XYZ file of C-alpha atoms in Angstrom:
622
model
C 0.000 0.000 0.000
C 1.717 3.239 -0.938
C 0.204 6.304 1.260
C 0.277 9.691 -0.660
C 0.194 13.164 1.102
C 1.495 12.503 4.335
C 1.301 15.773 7.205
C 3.820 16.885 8.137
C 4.833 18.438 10.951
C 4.404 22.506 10.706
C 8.402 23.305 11.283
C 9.438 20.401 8.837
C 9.770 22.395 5.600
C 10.966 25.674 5.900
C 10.852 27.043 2.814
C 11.000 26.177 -1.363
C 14.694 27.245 -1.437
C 16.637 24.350 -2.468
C 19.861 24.592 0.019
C 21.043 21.852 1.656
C 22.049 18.771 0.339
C 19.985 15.754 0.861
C 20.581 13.514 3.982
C 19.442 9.878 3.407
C 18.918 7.795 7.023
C 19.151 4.129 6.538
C 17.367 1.724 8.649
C 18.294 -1.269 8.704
C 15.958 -4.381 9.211
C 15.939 -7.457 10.957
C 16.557 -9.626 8.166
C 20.395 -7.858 7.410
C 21.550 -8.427 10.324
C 20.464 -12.640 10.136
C 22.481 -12.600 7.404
C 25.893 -14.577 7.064
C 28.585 -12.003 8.564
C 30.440 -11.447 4.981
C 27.242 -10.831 3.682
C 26.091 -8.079 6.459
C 29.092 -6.476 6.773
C 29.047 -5.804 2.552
C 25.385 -4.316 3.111
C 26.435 -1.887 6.057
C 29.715 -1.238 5.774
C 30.362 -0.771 2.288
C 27.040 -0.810 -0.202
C 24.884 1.199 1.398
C 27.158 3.602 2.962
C 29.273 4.110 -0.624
C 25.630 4.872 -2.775
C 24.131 6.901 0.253
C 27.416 9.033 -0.091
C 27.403 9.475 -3.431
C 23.748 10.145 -3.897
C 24.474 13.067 -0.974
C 26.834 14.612 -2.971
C 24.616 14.784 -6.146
C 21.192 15.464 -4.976
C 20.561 18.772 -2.621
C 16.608 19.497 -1.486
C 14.420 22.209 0.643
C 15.937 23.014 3.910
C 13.770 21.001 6.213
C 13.733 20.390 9.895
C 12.221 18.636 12.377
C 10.851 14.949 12.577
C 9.655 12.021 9.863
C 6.633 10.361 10.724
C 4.778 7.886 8.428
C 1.233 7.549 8.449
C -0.263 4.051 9.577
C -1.959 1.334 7.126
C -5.631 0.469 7.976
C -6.876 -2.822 9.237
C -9.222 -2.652 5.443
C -7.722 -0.374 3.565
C -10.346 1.800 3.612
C -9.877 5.601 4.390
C -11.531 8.694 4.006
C -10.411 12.543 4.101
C -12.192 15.147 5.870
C -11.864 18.710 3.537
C -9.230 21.228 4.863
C -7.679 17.775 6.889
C -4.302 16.722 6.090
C -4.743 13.633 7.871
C -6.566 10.491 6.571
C -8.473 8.713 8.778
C -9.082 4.834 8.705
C -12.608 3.092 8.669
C -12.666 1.142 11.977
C -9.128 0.585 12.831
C -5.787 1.108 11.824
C -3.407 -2.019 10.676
C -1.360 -4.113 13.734
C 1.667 -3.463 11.732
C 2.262 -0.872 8.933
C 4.733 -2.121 6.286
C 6.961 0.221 3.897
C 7.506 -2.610 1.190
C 8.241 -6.434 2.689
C 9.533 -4.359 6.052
C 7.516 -3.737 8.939
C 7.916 -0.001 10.019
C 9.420 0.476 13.726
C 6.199 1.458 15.442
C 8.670 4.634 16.953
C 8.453 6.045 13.520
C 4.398 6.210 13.641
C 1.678 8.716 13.530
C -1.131 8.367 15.671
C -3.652 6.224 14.774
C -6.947 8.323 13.169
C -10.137 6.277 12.779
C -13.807 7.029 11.590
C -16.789 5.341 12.576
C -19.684 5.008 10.268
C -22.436 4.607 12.273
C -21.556 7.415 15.010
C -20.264 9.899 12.310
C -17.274 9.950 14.479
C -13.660 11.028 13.693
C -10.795 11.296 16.103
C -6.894 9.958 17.120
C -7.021 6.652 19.029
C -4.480 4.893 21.313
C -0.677 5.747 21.423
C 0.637 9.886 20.476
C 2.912 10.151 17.573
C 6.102 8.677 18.188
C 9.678 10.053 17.918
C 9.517 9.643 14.516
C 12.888 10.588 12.244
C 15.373 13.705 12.710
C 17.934 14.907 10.674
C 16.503 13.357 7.586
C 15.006 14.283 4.152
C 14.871 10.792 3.217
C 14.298 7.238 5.138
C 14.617 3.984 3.335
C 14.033 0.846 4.904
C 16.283 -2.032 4.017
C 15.778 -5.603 4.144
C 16.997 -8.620 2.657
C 14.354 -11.316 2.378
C 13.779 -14.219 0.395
C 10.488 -12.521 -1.154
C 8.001 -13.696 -4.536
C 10.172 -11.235 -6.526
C 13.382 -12.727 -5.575
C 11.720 -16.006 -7.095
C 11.945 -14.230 -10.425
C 14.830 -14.802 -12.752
C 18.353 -12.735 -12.054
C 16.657 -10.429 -9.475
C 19.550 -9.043 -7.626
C 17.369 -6.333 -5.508
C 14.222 -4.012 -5.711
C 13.280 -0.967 -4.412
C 10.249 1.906 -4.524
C 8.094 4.677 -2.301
C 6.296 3.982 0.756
C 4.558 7.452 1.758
C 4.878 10.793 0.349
C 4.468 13.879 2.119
C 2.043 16.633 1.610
C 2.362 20.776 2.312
C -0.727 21.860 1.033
C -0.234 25.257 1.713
C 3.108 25.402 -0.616
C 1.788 22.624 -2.897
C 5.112 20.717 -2.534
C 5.375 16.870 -2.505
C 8.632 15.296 -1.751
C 9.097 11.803 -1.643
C 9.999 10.771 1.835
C 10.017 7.455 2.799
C 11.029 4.264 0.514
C 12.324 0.591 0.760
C 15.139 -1.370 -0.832
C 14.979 -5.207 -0.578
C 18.291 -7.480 -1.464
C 17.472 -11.222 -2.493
C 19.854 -13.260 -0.443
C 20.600 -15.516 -2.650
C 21.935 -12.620 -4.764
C 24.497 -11.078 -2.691
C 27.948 -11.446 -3.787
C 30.825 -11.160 -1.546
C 33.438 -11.179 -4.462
C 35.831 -8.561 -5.291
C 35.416 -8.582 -8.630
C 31.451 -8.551 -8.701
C 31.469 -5.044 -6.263
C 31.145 -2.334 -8.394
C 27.783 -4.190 -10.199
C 26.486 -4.432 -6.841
C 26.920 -0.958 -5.446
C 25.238 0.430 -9.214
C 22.779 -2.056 -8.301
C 21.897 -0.471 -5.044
C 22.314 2.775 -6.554
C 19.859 2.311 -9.155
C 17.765 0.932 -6.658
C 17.793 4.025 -4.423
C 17.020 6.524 -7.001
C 13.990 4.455 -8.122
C 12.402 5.513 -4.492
C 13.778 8.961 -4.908
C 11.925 9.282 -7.611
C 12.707 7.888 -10.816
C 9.217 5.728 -10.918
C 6.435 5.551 -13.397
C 4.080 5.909 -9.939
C 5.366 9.048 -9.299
C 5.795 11.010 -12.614
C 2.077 12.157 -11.800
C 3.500 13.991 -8.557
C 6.088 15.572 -10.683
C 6.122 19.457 -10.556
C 7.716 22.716 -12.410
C 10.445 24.807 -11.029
C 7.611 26.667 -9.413
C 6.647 24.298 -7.924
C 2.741 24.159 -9.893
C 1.844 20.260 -10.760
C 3.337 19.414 -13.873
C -0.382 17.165 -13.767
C -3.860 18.311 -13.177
C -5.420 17.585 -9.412
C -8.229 16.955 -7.832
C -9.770 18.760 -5.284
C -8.230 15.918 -2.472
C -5.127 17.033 -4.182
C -4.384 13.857 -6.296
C -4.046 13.179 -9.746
C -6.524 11.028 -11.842
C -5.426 7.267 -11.618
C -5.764 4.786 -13.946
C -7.074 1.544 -13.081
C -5.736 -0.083 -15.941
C -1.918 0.829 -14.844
C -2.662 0.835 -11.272
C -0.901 4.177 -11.168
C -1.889 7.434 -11.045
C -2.126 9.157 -14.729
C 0.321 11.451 -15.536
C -0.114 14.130 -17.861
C 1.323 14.911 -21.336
C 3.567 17.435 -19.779
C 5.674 14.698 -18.505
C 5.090 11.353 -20.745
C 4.451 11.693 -24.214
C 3.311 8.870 -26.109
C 4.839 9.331 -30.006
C 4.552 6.544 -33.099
C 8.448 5.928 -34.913
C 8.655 5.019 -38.610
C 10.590 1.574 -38.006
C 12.270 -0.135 -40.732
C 12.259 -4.001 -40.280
C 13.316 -7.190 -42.566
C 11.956 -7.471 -46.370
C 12.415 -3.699 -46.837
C 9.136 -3.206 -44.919
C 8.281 -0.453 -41.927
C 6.258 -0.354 -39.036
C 4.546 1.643 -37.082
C 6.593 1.313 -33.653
C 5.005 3.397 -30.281
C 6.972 5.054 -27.612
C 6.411 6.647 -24.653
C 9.316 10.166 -24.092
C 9.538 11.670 -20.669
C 9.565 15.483 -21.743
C 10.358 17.237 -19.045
C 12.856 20.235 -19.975
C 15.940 19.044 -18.703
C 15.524 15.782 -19.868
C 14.730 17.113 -23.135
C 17.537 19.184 -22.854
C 20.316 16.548 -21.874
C 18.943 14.124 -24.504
C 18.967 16.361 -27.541
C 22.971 16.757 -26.515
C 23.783 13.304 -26.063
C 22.391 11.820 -29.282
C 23.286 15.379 -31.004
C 19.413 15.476 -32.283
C 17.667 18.735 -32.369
C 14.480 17.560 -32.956
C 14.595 14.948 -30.527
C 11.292 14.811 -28.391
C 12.168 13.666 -25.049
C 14.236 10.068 -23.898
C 12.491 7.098 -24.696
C 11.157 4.803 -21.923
C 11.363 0.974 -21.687
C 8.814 -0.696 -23.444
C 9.522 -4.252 -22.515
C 10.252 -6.141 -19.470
C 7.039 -6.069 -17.987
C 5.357 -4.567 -14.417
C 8.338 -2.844 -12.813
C 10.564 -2.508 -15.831
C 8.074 -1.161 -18.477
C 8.244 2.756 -18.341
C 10.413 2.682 -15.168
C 13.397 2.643 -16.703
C 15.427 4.620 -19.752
C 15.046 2.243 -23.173
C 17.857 -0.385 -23.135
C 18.299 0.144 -27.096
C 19.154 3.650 -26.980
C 21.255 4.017 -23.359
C 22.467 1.092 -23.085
C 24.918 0.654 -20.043
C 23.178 3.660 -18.302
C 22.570 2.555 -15.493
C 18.664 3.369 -14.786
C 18.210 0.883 -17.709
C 16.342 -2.560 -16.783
C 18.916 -4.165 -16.887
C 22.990 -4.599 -15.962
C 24.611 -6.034 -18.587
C 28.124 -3.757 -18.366
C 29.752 -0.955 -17.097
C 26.611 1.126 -15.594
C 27.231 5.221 -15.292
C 24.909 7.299 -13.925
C 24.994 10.070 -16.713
C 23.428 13.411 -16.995
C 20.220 12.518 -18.014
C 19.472 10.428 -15.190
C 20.371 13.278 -13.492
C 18.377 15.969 -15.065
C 15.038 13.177 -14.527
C 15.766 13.592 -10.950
C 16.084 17.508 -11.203
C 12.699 17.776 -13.256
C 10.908 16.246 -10.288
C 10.593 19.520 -8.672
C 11.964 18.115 -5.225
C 15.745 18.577 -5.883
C 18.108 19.941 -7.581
C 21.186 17.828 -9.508
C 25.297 18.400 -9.350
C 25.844 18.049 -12.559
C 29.605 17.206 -11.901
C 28.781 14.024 -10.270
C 27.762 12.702 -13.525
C 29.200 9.897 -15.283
C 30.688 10.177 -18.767
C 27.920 7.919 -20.880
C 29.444 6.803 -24.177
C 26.426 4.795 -25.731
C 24.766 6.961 -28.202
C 26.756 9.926 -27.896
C 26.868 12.021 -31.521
C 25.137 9.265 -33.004
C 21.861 11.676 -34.356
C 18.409 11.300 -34.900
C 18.565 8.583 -37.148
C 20.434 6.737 -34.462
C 17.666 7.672 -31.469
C 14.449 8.204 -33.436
C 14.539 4.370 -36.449
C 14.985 1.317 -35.859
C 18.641 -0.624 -35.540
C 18.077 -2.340 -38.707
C 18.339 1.262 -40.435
C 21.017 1.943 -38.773
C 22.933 -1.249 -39.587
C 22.125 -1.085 -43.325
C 23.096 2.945 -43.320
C 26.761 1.804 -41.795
C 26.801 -1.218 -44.405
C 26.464 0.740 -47.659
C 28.946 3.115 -46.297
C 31.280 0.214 -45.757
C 31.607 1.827 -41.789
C 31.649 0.355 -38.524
C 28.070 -0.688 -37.101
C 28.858 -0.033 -33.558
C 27.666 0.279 -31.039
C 26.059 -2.572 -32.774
C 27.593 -5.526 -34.606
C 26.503 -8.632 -36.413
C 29.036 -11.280 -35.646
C 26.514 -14.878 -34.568
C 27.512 -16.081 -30.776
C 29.372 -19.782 -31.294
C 31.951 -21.706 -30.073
C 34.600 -20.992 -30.223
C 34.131 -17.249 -29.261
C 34.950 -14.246 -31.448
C 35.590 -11.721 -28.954
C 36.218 -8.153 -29.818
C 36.141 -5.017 -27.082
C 33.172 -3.402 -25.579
C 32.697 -0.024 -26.773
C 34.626 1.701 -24.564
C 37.520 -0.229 -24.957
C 37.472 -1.599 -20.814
C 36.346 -4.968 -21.228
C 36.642 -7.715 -23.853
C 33.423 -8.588 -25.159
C 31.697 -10.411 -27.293
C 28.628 -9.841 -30.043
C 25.464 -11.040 -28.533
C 23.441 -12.116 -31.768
C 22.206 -15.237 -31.449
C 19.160 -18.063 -32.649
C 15.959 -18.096 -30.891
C 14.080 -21.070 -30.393
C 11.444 -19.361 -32.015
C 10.514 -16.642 -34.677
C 10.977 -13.037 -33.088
C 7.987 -10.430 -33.344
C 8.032 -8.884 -36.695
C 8.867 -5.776 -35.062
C 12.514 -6.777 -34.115
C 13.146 -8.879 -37.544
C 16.172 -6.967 -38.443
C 18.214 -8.645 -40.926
C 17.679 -9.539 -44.085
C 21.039 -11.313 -44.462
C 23.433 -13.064 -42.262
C 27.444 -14.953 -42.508
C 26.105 -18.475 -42.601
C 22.632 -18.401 -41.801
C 19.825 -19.477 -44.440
C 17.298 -16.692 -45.459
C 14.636 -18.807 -43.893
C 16.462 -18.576 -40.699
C 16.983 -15.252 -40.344
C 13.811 -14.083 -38.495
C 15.146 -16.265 -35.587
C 18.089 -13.978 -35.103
C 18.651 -11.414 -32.751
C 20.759 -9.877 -29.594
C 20.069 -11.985 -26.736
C 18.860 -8.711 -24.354
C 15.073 -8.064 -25.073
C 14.562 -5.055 -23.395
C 17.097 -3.888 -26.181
C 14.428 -4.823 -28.704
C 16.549 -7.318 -29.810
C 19.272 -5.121 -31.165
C 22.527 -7.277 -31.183
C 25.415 -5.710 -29.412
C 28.876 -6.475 -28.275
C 28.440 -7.304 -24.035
C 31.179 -7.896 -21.337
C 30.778 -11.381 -19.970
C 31.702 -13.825 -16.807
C 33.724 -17.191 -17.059
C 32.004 -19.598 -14.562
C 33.091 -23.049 -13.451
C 30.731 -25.467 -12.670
C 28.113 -22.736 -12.566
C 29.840 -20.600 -9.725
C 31.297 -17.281 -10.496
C 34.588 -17.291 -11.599
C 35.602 -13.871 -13.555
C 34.725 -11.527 -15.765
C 36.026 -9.412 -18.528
C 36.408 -5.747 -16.976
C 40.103 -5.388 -17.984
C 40.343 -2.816 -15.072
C 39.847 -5.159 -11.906
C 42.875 -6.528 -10.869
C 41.184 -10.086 -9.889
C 39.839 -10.695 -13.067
C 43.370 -11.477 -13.783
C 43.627 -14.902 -15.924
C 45.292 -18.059 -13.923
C 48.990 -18.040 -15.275
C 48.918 -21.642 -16.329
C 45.977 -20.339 -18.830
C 47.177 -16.416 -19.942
C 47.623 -17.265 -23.593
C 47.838 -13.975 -24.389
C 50.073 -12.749 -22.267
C 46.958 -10.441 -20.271
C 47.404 -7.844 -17.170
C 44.349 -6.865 -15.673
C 44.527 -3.650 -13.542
C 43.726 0.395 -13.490
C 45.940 0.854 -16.121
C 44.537 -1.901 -18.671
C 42.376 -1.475 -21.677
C 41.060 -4.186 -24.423
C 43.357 -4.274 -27.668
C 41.857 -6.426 -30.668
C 44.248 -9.180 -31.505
C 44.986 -9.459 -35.023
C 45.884 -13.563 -34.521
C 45.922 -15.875 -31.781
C 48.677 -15.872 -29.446
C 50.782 -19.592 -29.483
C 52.593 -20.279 -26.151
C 55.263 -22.182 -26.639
C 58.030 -24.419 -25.381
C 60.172 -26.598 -26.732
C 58.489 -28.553 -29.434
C 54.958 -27.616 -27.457
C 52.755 -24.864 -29.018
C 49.340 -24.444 -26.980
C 47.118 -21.716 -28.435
C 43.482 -21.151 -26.972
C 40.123 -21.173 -29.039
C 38.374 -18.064 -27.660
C 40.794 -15.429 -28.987
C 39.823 -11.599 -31.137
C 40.837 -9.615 -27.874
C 42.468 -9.279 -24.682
C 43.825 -7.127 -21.720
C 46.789 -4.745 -21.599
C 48.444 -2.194 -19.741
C 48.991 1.211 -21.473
C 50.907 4.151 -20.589
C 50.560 7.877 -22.328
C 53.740 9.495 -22.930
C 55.187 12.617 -25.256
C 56.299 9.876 -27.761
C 52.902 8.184 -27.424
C 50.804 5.183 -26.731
C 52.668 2.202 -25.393
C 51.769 -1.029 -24.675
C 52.875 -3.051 -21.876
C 53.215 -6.792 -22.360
C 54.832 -8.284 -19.109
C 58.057 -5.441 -19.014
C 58.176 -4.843 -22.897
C 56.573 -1.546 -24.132
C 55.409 -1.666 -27.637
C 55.378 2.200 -28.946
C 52.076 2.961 -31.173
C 52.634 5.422 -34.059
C 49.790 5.493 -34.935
C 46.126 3.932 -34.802
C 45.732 0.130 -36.525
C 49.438 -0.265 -36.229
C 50.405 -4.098 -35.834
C 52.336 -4.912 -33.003
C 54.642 -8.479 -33.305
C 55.012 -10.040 -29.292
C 57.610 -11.715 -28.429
C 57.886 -12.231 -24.888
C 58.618 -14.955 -22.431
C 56.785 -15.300 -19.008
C 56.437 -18.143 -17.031
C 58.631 -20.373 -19.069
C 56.610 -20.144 -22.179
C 57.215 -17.841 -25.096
C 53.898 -16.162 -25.833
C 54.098 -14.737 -29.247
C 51.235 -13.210 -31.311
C 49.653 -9.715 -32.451
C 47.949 -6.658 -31.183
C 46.818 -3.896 -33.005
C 46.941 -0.200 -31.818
C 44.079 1.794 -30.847
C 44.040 5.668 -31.497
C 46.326 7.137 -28.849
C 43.208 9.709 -27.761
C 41.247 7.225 -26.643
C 43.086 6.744 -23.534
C 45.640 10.321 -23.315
C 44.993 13.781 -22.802
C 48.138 14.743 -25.280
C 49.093 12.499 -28.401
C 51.814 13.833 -30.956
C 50.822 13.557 -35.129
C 50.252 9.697 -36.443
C 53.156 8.485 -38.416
C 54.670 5.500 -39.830
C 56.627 3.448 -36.967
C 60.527 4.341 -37.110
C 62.732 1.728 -39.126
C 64.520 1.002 -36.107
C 61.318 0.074 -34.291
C 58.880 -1.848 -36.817
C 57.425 -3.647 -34.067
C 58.640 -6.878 -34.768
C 60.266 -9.074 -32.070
C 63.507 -11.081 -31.991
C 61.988 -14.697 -31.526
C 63.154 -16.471 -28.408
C 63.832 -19.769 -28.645
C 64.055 -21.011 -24.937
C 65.315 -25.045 -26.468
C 68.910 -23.299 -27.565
C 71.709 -22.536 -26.174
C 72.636 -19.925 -28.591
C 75.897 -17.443 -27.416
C 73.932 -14.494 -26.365
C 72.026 -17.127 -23.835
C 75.393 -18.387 -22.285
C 77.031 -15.346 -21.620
C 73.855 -14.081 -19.617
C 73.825 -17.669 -17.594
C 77.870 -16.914 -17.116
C 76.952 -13.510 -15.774
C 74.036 -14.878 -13.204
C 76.312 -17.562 -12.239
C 78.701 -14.618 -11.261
C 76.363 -13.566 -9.609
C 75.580 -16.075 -7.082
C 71.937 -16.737 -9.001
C 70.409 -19.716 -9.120
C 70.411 -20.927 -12.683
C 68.547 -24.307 -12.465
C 65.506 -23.416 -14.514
C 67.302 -22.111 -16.559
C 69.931 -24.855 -17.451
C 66.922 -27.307 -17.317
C 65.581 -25.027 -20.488
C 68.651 -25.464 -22.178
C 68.842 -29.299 -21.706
């Protein structure tokens, strides 16, 4: 039960200024602290606390004082209002317990209880006073991690909206006070390298009870604070029994109808719903570089609690108030502006995160289909990204995400069956039978089937092993298995091999079947781009440069090739391409660990000398 225009207390707001920045009090229940220690002490000590910081620094609201009550849920759900009454009053009895999501609400953070009586006409407060209630708080959220119904559901890390909203009717403000946040146990992950998903999980999770909810873009307001949707007189919008939500006006949602180009050279007509708002609008005609953009699409897919409460998966892809994690979540300036166009805060646009998806693409990129896209970069003979056509098999292809931090590989693959005509996008495919064809598509839905190139996880017998972020240091590949010679870390970036590295020894050559890209270490310099593989930097000239490795490490000789990426993608300062020097042309001296060639025994001489150990050595030699 969500409660809408809560009273508050006279001294709580003090004014419309927006000039303090928000303070979120977490309250923690029962079921956190029964969970495993690991598992608690991630929750308390490190999610929560990181995304409550973070969401501090990029939020501020009203100046408010004083305490947070929450009104209590009635025994029927039945209530009525009395005119020029803030309160609501409950038709024979209030609720034993009154819940903000799956958590029971301390009954210290309680209004009195306000009941009605039909046959006596009689309204009035009954048994305990308000309580102590909340201080020093603009927000509360209530979090709990219980095995719930919606944990049942598949890959449901966590889930999160409003309880109760407040209501000043003299200043016609709402802010949204009071929300939950529920972790499926089953979900947590204490591993290092699976962090940084979880804390954009909770995150996201957070800002869907701040505000960022199709039940709430009703309650959304101007910069003067006027409803950006018609009221009532009770001071509620019109709701929609169909939705279950209260209707929102076309001042906020807009509903528009795209030309959509599809298989066979026919188009559809393909619906949208655009949140409008101005900064939105604003943010998103940047991004895509579109003028005549309309607003930022909303989800259309994914059903109750995805559909229209998130941005559209096809068009912002790792954004992270998508449905869905898939890679690298940012939180980028249109999220931002969203929260901003509320009317209950205002946004630090420096605590953005740089979004990449998208960005320049134009109209035709935002406003047709990916099909048209696709076919537009074909005949031009460019680059489809950030979309790509390569089928999913075995062995893998992989290739780099599109920011060039994660190997990846292209997500196109065969349904079991046909896919709506709607999201039929290719009329030809490398090996596939025309008949086929309308089987095909990316494997994430709520992209509308568009095929793009994803970041992934190695498991092992269906536990987490990895995954393919070349920044975390712990993604780092077991040395018996490096092929390719990899180093994971702050520094490291994905480079497209141009063949697949050999390691070899002796008369042994091992090479590995899943090869197109890998993890290294780069450095910017006034010469440059380099590549680090193990000690050895590799200078590029220039962009699409081949570089021949040569290296030993481990006592294996891993040689193979890596091509050069454009020396501004990763430095500030890069001097003029050019052709590689003669005396560098980037090919290695090969090693040959099986001979004991001069050059070899002079070093051992000199290690000897030394007082070195030399048995490996001499046994490499043998």
């Amino acid at each position: 039960q969500v409660v809408y225009q809560v009273p508050l207390k006279e001294n709580h707001v003090s004014k419309r200024n927006v000039d303090q920045q928000l303070r979120i009090k977490i309250i923690y229940d029962r079921s956190v602290e029964d969970l495993l220690p690991e598992k608690r002490h991630l929750i308390k000590n490190k999610l929560f606390p990181q995304a409550v910081s973070y969401l501090e620094k990029t939020f501020q609201v009203r100046k408010s004082t004083g305490t947070i009550l929450l009104s209590r849920q009635c025994a029927t759900n039945q209530y009525l209002r009395r005119k020029a009454d803030p309160h609501r009053y409950c038709r024979g009895a209030c609720a034993d317990h009154t819940r903000c999501g799956p958590v029971i609400v301390p009954e210290k953070h309680l209004q009195q209880c306000r009941v009605y009586n039909e046959s006596e006409w009689h309204y009035g407060p009954t048994g305990l006073p308000d309580q102590e209630g909340v201080r020093d708080a603009d927000f509360v959220l209530y979090v709990s991690a219980l095995t719930t119904e919606r944990c049942g559901h598949e890959n449901i890390i966590a889930y999160a909206a409003y309880c109760q909203l407040e209501a000043e009717m003299d200043r016609q403000v709402f802010l949204d006070f009071t929300g939950y946040a529920n972790l499926c146990p089953n979900m947590i992950s204490t591993q290092a390298q699976e962090f940084v998903g979880m804390l954009s999980t909770v995150k996201h999770e957070i800002i869907h009870a701040l505000g960022f909810s199709a039940g709430l873009f009703a309650f959304y307001r101007d910069d003067d604070g006027k409803p950006l949707t018609t009221r009532y007189a009770d001071g509620l919008p019109p709701f929609n029994e169909s939705l279950g939500l209260y209707q929102w006006s076309n001042k906020v949602v807009h509903k528009a109808v795209r030309l959509w180009d599809v298989r066979g050279g026919k188009m559809l007509r393909h619906t949208v719903h655009l949140l409008i708002t101005p900064r939105v609008v604003e943010e998103a005609r940047k991004h895509f570089s579109c003028p005549i953009l309309e607003g930022m699409e909303l989800e259309n897919q994914g059903g109750m609690g995805t559909e229209l409460n998130h941005w559209e998966k096809r068009l912002l892809e790792n954004e992270a108030m998508t449905g869905s994690h898939t890679q690298n979540r940012v939180f980028s300036r249109i999220t931002l502006a969203l929260m901003e166009d509320t009317g209950w805060y205002k946004a630090n646009y420096s605590m953005a995160e740089k979004l990449d998806w998208g960005r320049n693409k134009g109209c035709d990129f935002v406003m047709k289909s990916c099909k048209f896209w696709i076919d537009l970069k074909r005949q031009k003979r460019q680059l489809i990204s950030p979309y790509c056509d390569t089928l999913r098999s075995n062995p893998l292809q992989l290739t780099c995400r599109q920011d060039q931090r994660a190997v990846a590989v292209c997500n196109l693959q065969k349904f079991p069956k046909q896919l709506p005509q709607e999201y039929q996008y290719f009329d030809n495919l490398n090996g596939v039978p025309a008949e086929e064809l309308p089987y095909y598509g990316g494997s994430v839905e709520i992209a509308d089937y568009c095929p793009f190139s994803q970041e992934f996880s190695w498991h092992l017998s269906g536990e987490f092993q990895r995954s393919s972020d070349c920044r975390i240091v712990e993604n780092q590949p077991d040395p018996t298995k490096n092929y390719g010679a990899e180093k994971y870390g702050p520094n490291s970036v994905c480079l497209i091999q141009k063949s697949a590295f050999v390691m070899e020894q002796c008369r042994r050559k091992l090479s590995y079947p899943d090869w197109g890209s890998g993890c290294y270490q780069v450095s910017c310099s006034p010469q440059g781009l380099h590549v680090w593989v193990k000690d050895t930097a590799y200078l590029c000239s220039r962009s699409g440069q081949v570089l021949t490795v040569s290296i030993q490490m481990n006592g294996w000789v891993h040689v193979g090739n890596l091509i050069c990426p454009a020396c501004w993608d990763f430095c500030d300062s890069c001097p003029p391409e050019r052709d590689p020097p003669a005396a560098n042309l980037t090919r290695a001296a090969p090693i040959d660990l099986c001979s004991c060639s001069s050059s070899l025994v002079v070093t051992l001489w000199l290690l000897v000398a030394n007082l070195i150990p030399l048995l490996t050595g001499l046994f490499l030699c043998a």
